[in-house]
XYZ file of C-alpha atoms in Angstrom:
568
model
C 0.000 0.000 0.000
C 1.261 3.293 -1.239
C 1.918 5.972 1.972
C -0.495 9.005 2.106
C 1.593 11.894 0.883
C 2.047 14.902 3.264
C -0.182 18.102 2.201
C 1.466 21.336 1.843
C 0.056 22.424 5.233
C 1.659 19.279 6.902
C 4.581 20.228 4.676
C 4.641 23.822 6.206
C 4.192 22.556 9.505
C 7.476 20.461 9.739
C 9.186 22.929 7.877
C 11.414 25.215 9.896
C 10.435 28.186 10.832
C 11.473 32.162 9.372
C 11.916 32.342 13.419
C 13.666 29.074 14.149
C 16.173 30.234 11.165
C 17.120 33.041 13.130
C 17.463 31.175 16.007
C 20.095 28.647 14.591
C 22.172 32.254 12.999
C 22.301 33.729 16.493
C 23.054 30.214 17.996
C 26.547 30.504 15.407
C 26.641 34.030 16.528
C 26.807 33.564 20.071
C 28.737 30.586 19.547
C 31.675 32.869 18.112
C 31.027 35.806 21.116
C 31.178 33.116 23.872
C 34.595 31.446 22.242
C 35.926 34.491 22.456
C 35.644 35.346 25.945
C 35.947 32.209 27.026
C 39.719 32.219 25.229
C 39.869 35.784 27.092
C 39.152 34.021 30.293
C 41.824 31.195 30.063
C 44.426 33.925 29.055
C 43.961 36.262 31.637
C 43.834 33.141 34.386
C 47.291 32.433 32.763
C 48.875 35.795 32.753
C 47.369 35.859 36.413
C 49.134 32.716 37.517
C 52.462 33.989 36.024
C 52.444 37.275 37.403
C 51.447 36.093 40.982
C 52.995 32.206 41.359
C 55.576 32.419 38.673
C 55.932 30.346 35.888
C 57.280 27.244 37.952
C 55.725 27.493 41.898
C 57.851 25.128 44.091
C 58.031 24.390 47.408
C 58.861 26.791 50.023
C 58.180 30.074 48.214
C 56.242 32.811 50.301
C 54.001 33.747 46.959
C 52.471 30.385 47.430
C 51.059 31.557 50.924
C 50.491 35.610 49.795
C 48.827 35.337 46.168
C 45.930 32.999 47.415
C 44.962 34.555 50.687
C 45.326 38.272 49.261
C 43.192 36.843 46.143
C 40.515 35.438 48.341
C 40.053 38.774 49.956
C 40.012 40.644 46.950
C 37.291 38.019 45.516
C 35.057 38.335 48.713
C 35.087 42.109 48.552
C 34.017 42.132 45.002
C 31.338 39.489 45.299
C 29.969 40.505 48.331
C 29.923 44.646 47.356
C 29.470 44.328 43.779
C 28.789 40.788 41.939
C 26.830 38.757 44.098
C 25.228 36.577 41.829
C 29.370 35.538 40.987
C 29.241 33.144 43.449
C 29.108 28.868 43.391
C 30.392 27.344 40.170
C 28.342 28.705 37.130
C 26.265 25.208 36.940
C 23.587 25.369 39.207
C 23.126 29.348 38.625
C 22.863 29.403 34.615
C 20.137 26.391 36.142
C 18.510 28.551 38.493
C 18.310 31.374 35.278
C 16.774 28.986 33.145
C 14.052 27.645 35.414
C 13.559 30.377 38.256
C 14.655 33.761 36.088
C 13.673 32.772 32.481
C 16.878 32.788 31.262
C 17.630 36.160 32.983
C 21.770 36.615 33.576
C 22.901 40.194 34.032
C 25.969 41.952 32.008
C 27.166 42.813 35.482
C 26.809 38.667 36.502
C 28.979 37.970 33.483
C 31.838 40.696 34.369
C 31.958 39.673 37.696
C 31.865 35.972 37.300
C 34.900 36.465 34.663
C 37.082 38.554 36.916
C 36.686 37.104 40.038
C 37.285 33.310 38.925
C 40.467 34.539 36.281
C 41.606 36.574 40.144
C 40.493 33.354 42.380
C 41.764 30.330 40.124
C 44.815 32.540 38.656
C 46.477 32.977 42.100
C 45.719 29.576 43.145
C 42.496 28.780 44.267
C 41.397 24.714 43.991
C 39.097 25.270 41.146
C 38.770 25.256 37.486
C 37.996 27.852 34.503
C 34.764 25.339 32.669
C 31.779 25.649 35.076
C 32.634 29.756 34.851
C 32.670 29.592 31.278
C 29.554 27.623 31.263
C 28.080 30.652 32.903
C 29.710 33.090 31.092
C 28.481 31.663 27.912
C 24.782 31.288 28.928
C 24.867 35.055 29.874
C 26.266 36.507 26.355
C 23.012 34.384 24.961
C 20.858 36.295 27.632
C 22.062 39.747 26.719
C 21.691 39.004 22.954
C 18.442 37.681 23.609
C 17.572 40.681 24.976
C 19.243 42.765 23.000
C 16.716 41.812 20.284
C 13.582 41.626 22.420
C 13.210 37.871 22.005
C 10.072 36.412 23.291
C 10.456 34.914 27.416
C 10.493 31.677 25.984
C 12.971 32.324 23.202
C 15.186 33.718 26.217
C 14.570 31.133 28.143
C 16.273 28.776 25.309
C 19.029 30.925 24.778
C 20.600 30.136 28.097
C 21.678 26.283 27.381
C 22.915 27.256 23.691
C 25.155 29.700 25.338
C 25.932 26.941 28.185
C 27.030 24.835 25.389
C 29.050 27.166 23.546
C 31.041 28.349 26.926
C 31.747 24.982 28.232
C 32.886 23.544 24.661
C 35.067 26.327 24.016
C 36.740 26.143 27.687
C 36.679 21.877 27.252
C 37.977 22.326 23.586
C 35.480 19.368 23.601
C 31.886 20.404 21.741
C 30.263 16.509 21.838
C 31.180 16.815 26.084
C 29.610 20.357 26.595
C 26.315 19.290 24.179
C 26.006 15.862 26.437
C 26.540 17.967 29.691
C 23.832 20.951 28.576
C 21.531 17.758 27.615
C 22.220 15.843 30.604
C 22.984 18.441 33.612
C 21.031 21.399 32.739
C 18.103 21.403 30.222
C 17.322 17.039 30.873
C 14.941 17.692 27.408
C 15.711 18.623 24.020
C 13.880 19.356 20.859
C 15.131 19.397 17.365
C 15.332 22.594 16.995
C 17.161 23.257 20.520
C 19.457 20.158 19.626
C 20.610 21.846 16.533
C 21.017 25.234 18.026
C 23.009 23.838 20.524
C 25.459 22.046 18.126
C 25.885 25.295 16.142
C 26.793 27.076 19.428
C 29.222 24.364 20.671
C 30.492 24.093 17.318
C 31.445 27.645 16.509
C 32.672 28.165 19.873
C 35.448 25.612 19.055
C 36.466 26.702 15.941
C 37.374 30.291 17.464
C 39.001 28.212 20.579
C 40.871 25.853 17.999
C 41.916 29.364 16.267
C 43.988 30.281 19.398
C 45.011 27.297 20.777
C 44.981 24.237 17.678
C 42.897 21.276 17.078
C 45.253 19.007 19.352
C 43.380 17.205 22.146
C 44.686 18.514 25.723
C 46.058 15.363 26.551
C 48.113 12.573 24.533
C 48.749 9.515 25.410
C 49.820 6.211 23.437
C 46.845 4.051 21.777
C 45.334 1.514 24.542
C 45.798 -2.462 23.732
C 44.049 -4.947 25.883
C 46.526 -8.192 25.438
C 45.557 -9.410 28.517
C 42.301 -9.367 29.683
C 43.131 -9.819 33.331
C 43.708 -5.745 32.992
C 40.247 -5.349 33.129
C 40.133 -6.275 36.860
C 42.365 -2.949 37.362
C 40.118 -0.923 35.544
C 37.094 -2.354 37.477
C 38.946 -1.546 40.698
C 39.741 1.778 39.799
C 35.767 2.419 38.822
C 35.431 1.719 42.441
C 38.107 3.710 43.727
C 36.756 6.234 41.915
C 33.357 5.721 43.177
C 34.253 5.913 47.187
C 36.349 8.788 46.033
C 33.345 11.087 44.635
C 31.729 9.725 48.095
C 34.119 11.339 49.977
C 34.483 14.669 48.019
C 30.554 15.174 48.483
C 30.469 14.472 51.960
C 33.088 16.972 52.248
C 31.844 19.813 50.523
C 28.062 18.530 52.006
C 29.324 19.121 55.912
C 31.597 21.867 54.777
C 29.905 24.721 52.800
C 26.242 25.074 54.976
C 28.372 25.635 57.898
C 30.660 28.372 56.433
C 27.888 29.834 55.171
C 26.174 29.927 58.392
C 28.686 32.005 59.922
C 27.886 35.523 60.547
C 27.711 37.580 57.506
C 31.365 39.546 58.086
C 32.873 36.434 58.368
C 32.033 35.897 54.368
C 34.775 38.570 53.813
C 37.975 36.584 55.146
C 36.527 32.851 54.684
C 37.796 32.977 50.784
C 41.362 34.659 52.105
C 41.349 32.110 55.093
C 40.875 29.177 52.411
C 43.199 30.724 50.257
C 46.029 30.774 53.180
C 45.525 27.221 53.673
C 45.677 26.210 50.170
C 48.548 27.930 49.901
C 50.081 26.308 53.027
C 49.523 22.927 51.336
C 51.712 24.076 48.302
C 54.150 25.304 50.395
C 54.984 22.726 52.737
C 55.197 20.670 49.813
C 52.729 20.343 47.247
C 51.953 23.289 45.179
C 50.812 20.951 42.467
C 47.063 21.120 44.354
C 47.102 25.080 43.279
C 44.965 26.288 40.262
C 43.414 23.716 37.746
C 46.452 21.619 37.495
C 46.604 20.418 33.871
C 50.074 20.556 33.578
C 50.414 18.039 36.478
C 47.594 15.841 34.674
C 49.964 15.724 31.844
C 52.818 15.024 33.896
C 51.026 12.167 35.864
C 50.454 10.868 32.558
C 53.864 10.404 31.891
C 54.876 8.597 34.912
C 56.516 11.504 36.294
C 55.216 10.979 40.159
C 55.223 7.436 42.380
C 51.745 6.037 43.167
C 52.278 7.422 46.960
C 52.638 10.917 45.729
C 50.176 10.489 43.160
C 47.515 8.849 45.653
C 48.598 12.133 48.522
C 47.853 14.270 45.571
C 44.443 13.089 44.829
C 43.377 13.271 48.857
C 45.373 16.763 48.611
C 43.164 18.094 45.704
C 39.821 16.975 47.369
C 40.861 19.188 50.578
C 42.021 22.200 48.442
C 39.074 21.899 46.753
C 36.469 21.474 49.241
C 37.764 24.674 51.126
C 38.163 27.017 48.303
C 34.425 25.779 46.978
C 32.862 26.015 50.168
C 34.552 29.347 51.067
C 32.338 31.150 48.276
C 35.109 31.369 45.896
C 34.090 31.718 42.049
C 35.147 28.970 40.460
C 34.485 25.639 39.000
C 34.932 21.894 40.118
C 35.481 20.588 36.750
C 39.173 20.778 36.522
C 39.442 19.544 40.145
C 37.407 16.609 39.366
C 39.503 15.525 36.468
C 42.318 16.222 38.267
C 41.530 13.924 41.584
C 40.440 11.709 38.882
C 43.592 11.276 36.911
C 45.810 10.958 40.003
C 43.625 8.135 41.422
C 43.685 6.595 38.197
C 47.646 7.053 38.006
C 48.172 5.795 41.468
C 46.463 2.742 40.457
C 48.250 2.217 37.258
C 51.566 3.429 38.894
C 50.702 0.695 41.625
C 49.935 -2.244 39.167
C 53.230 -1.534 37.047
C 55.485 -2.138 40.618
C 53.299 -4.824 41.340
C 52.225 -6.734 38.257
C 54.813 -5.765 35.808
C 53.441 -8.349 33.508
C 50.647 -6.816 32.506
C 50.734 -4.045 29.422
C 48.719 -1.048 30.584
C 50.239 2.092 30.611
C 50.026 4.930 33.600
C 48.720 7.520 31.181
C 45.669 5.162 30.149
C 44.865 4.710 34.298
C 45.057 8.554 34.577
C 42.850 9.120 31.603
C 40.286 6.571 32.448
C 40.629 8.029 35.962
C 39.480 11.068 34.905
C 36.150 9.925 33.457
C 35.711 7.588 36.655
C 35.472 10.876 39.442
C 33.262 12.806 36.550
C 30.950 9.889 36.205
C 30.970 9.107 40.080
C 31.016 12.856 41.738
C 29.146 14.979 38.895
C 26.924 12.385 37.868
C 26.907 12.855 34.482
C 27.663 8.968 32.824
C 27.653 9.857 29.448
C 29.167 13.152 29.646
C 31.797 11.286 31.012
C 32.593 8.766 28.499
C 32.875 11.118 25.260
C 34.502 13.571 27.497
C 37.778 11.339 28.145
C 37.812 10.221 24.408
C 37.922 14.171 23.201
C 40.726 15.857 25.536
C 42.765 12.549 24.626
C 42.096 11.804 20.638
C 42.072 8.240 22.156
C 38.967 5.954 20.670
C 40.914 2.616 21.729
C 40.017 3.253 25.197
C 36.772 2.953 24.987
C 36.342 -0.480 27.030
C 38.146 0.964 29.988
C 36.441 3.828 30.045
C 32.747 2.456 29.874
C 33.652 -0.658 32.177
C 35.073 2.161 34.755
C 32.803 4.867 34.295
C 29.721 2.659 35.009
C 30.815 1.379 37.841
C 31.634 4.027 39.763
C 28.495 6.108 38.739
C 26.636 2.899 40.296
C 28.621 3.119 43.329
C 28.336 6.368 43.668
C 24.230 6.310 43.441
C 23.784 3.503 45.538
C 26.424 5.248 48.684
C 25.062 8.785 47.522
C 21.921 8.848 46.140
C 21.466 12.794 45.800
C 23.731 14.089 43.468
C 25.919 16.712 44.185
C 24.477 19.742 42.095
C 21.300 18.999 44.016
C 22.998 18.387 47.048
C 24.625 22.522 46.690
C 21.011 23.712 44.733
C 19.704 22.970 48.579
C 21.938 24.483 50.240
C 21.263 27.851 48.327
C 17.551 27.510 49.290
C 16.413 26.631 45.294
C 14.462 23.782 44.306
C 15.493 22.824 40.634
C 14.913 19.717 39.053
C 17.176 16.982 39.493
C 17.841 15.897 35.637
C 19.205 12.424 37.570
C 15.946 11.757 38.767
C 14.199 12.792 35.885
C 16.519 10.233 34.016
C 15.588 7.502 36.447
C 11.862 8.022 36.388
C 9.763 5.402 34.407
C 7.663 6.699 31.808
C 3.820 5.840 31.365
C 3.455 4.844 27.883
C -0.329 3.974 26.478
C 0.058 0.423 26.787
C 0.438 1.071 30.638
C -3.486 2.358 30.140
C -4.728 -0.138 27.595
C -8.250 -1.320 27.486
C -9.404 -4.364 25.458
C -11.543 -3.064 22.241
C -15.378 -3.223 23.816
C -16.945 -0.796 21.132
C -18.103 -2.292 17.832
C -15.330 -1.879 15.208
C -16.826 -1.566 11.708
C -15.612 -0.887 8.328
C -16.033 2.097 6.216
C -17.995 0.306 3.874
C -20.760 -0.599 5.967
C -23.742 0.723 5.547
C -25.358 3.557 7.774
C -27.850 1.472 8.974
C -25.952 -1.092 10.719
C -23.970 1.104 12.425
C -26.657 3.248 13.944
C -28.467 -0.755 15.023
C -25.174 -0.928 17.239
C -24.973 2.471 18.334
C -28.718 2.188 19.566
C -27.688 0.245 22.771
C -27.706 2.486 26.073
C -24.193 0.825 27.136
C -22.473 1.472 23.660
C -21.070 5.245 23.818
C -19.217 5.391 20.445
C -17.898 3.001 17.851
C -14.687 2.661 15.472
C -14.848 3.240 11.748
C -12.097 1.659 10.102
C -10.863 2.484 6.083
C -9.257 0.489 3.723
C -5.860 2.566 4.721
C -5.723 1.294 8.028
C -6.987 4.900 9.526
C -9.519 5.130 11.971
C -12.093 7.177 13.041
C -14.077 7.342 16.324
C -18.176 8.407 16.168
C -21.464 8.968 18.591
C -24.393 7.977 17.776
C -25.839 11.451 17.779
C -22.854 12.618 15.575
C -23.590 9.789 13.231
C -27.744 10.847 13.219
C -26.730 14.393 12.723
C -24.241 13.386 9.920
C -26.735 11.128 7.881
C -30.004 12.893 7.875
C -29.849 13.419 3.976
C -28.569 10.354 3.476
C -30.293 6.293 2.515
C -29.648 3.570 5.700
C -27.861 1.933 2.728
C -25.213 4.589 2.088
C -21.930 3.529 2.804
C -20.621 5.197 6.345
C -17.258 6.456 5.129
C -19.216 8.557 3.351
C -20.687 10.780 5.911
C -17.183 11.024 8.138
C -15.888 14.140 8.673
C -12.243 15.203 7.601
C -10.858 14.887 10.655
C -9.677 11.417 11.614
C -8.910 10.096 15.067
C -5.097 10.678 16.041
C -2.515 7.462 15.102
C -1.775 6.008 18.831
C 0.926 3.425 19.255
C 1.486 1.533 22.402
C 4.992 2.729 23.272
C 3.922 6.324 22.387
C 4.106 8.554 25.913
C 0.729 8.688 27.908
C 0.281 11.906 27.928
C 0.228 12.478 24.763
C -3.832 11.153 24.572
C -4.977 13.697 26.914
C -5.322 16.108 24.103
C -7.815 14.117 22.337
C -9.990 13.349 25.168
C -12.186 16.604 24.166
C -12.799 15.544 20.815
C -13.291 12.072 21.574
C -14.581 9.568 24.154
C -11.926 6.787 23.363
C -8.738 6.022 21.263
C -7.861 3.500 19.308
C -4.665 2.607 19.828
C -2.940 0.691 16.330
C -0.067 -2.277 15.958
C 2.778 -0.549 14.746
C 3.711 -3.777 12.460
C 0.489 -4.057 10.960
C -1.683 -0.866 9.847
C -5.105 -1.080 10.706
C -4.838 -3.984 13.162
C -6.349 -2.647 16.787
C -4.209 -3.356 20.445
C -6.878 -1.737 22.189
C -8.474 1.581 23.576
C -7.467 3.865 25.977
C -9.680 6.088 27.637
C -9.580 9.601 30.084
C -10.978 7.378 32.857
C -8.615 4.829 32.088
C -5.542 7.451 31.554
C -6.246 9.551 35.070
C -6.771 5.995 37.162
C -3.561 4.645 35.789
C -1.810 8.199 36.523
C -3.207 8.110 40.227
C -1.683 4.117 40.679
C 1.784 5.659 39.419
C-alpha cells in the first residue's frame, strides 16, 4: 500500500520556521562571542598565575602563601559589594536562570563571574575555569536575547545554547559540553534546541581551535588490551573512583552550609582564610594542588610521580578543593574533578606496574580513564563522562576501559550517595530545581500502561449507515470505530452519526458521511500523555499495531488514563 503523501500544510508545519532560522544564525553568533571570551578568560587566568605564582611554583616560596589569601580577599570584597550573583560554580546558577529567572543573567553577573574566577583560580584557588565559562556563555546568549527583544520563551532557550558554547570552548570538547547541557542542565531537548546547541558548541570551538589548535589537551599512546586480566584494574579503579566522589561530596556537604552559616562579616575573610591554607599545602610541599592543574595531569600521565605521591595528591586536591568551593570562591569543580580523577587513576596504574609488571597497561591510560571515573561518580553525568575522556585525549581505543570504569563508579556512587551533588549545593542555596538524575531515572507511562481491550463495535467504512446506527442504539455502547481500507480510523457517537446522515439512505456507505478529521494514530509505546489532548474531541482512542496498519491493540480512555496516573 502506497503511503499518504504529506499536504502542503503538513509540509509547512514540519518545515522550519522564518523564526527558528534566526534562532540557529544567532546560535553561530553567540557561539563565536562566547569562544571568544571564554579564550579571554583562560588567558587572563594564565597571565594571572604567572604574574602572581611564577611560571614554575615550588616548594617553600612565600608567593604560594600571599597570592591565594590576598586573592581570596580581593574576591570576597568584590562578590559581596558588587557581583553577588558571581558566586558557586556557574552550573547550578545558569540552572537557576533557566528555570527560576527565564533565562535572565545580568551583564554585570557575566563581568563579575569572569574577573573574580580569572583573580580566584589565577592565584591559586582549587578550582577550574569550565563551570565559569559555562556561565559566562549562557549570559552573552541572555544579553543578545535581549538585545533583540526575544520572546520569554525564546530567552529562556538561549541560556543552554550559550551553556554549550562556553563549556565547549573552555573543554575544547563540543560533543562533552552538548552531552553535559543535555544531561545536567536542560534534561529535554527538541530538534530545533538540539541543533542550536550544536551550532553554538560548534562555533565556539572553531574560534578556541583558532587560538590554541585542534590538538586534544592530553596525549597519550593508543590503549591495547593483550591481557584481559587488565580489566580487573580498571574495574577496581571504577570503584576507587566511586568511594572517592563519596568522599568529596560528603566533604563539601558538611563543609559549605556551615561556612555559610557564619555571621555575615565572616564571608569577607573565609575565601582569604581558604586561600592561606591552600597555599600552606603548596608550600609545605605540594603546590601541584594550586589552580586547575593540567600541567600536572599531563605530567602524571607520563609517569613523572610514584603512586604514593600520586595517591597524597588526589586526597590533597579533594581538601584544596572542598575549602576554596565552600569558602564562596568563584570557580568551578570541573578541573578539580579531572584532576583527583587522573591521580587516582595514576596511582592505580603506577601501583599495578610495581606490582604486576606483567601486565601491558600504561600509567597515562589509568590517569585518563581516571578522569572519566570521578566525573561519572562525583558529577553524575555517565555519558558526559565517556565522550569527554575520548575528546581531551584523541584516544577511541580506550573505549572499554572507560565504559567498564565509568559505570561502575556512577553505580557506586548512586547507591552510597543517592542525591547528586548539584542537588545536594542547589539545597543548600535555598532553590528547588529539578534533578535531571531523577528525571533520568523516572519510568515513563506509555499507552500500553493504560490499555483497554476493544469493547466498542469496530466496523468498516464500507458498511452501511444502517448497521452502524443498530449498534450504536444500545444504552451501554457510547461510540464506535470506523475503520478504512488505509488502516486509519475514526471514532463516532451515535448522535454525531444521526446528525451526519439525515440526507442520506440507511444503505449509504458510512465512510461517506465522516468528517475530515480522523482520530489521532496512537501506538502503544507512544508517551501517555500524549492522549490527553484528544480526550475533548473524543470519548476513546484506538490505539494501532505498529507492524500491521489497521490492526487494533486496544483503547485507551480519560478514565482509564487519570486511574492509571493516580496508581503511578
Amino acid at each position: 500500500m502506497k503511503p499518504p503523501e504529506l499536504t502542503q500544510t503538513e509540509i509547512q508545519k514540519i518545515a522550519p520556521t522564518r523564526d527558528e532560522r534566526l534562532f540557529l544564525v544567532l546560535s553561530i553568533f553567540i557561539g563565536i562571542l562566547s569562544g571568544l571570551l571564554v579564550v579571554s578568560f583562560r588567558i587572563a587566568i594564565e597571565w594571572i598565575k604567572i604574574l602572581t605564582l611564577g611560571s614554575a611554583p615550588h616548594p617553600g616560596q612565600y608567593r604560594l602563601l600571599a597570592a591565594p589569601m590576598l586573592a581570596g580577599l580581593a574576591v570576597a570584597v568584590l562578590v559581596q559589594r558588587f557581583f553577588p550573583a558571581a558566586r558557586g560554580s556557574g552550573v547550578n546558577q545558569t540552572k537557576a536562570a533557566l528555570y527560576i529567572y527565564n533565562g535572565y543573567i545580568s551583564f554585570r553577573t557575566v563581568v563579575g563571574k569572569f574577573v573574580t574566577s580569572a583573580l580566584a583560580i589565577g592565584c591559586g584557588h582549587s578550582l577550574g575555569p569550565e563551570d565559569p565559562s559555562l556561565q559566562i556563555g549562557a549570559g552573552v546568549a541572555s544579553m543578545v536575547a535581549r538585545r533583540l527583544n526575544l520572546s520569554r520563551q525564546r530567552l529562556r532557550l538561549f541560556a543552554p545554547i550559550g551553556a554549550a558554547a562556553g563549556l565547549a570552548a573552555a573543554f575544547n570538547a563540543p560533543i562533552s559540553a552538548i552531552l553535559f547541557v543535555i544531561e545536567e542542565v536542560i534534561g529535554r531537548w527538541s530538534a530545533a534546541v538540539l541543533g542550536s546547541i550544536v551550532l553554538s558548541a560548534i562555533s565556539s570551538v572553531v574560534v578556541a581551535r583558532w587560538f590554541w589548535g585542534p590538538e586534544p589537551i592530553f596525549r597519550i599512546p593508543p590503549v591495547t588490551l593483550r591481557d584481559p586480566r587488565e580489566l580487573i584494574a580498571y574495574a577496581v579503579l571504577g570503584v576507587v573512583g566511586g568511594f572517592s566522589a563519596l568522599v568529596f561530596s560528603k566533604a563539601l556537604a558538611y563543609l559549605r552550609p556551615r561556612l555559610r552559616q557564619l555571621p555575615r562579616w565572616t564571608q569577607y575573610w573565609q575565601p582569604a582564610v581558604a586561600g592561606l591554607l591552600v597555599g600552606l599545602v603548596g608550600f609545605v610541599g605540594f603546590p601541584q594542588v594550586m589552580g586547575p592543574g593540567y600541567e600536572v595531569i599531563d605530567q602524571a600521565m607520563h609517569s613523572q610521580f610514584t603512586w604514593q605521591l600520586l595517591f597524597a595528591l588526589g586526597l590533597l586536591k579533594i581538601l584544596a578543593t572542598t575549602l576554596s568551593f565552600s569558602s564562596g570562591t568563584p570557580g568551578g569543580m570541573f578541573a578539580p574533578t579531572l584532576f583527583i580523577g587522573a591521580m587516582l587513576g595514576a596511582s592505580v596504574g603506577a601501583f599495578e606496574k610495581h606490582f604486576f609488571p606483567h601486565l601491558t597497561g600504561t600509567i597515562g591510560s589509568y590517569a585518563l580513564v581516571g578522569m572519566g571515573v570521578l566525573f561519572a561518580g562525583f558529577l553524575r553525568a555517565p555519558l558526559t563522562s565517556v565522550f569527554m575522556v575520548l575528546e581531551v585525549s584523541g584516544n577511541y581505543s580506550i573505549i572499554v576501559p572507560v565504559v567498564l570504569s565509568n559505570t561502575i563508579a556512577y553505580l557506586l556512587s548512586r547507591g552510597l550517595q543517592p542525591v547528586p551533588i548539584f542537588e545536594v549545593l542547589t539545597k543548600q542555596d535555598g532553590l528547588d530545581l529539578p534533578s535531571m538524575e531523577e528525571q533520568r531515572e523516572e519510568a515513563a507511562l506509555s499507552l500500553e500502561d493504560a490499555l483497554q481491550p476493544v469493547d466498542v463495535p469496530v466496523f468498516q467504512g464500507t458498511d452501511p449507515i444502517e448497521k452502524v446506527s443498530a449498534a450504536l442504539s444500545a444504552d451501554h455502547v457510547p461510540a464506535c470505530i470506523i475503520q478504512l481500507c488505509d488502516g486509519s480510523c475514526y471514532v463516532t457517537t451515535r448522535d454525531e452519526l444521526i446528525s451526519a446522515s439525515a440526507t442520506l439512505t440507511p444503505e449509504a456507505p458510512t465512510q461517506s458521511i465522516l468528517p475530515p478529521e480522523r482520530v489521532p494514530v496512537l501506538f502503544p509505546d507512544m508517551p501517555l500523555d500524549s492522549a490527553l489532548a484528544h480526550f475533548e474531541r473524543w470519548p476513546l482512542l484506538p490505539v494501532m499495531n505498529r507492524a500491521s496498519r489497521g490492526r487494533l491493540e486496544g483503547v485507551v480512555t480519560l478514565q482509564g488514563v487519570l486511574s492509571r496516573y493516580q496508581k503511578h
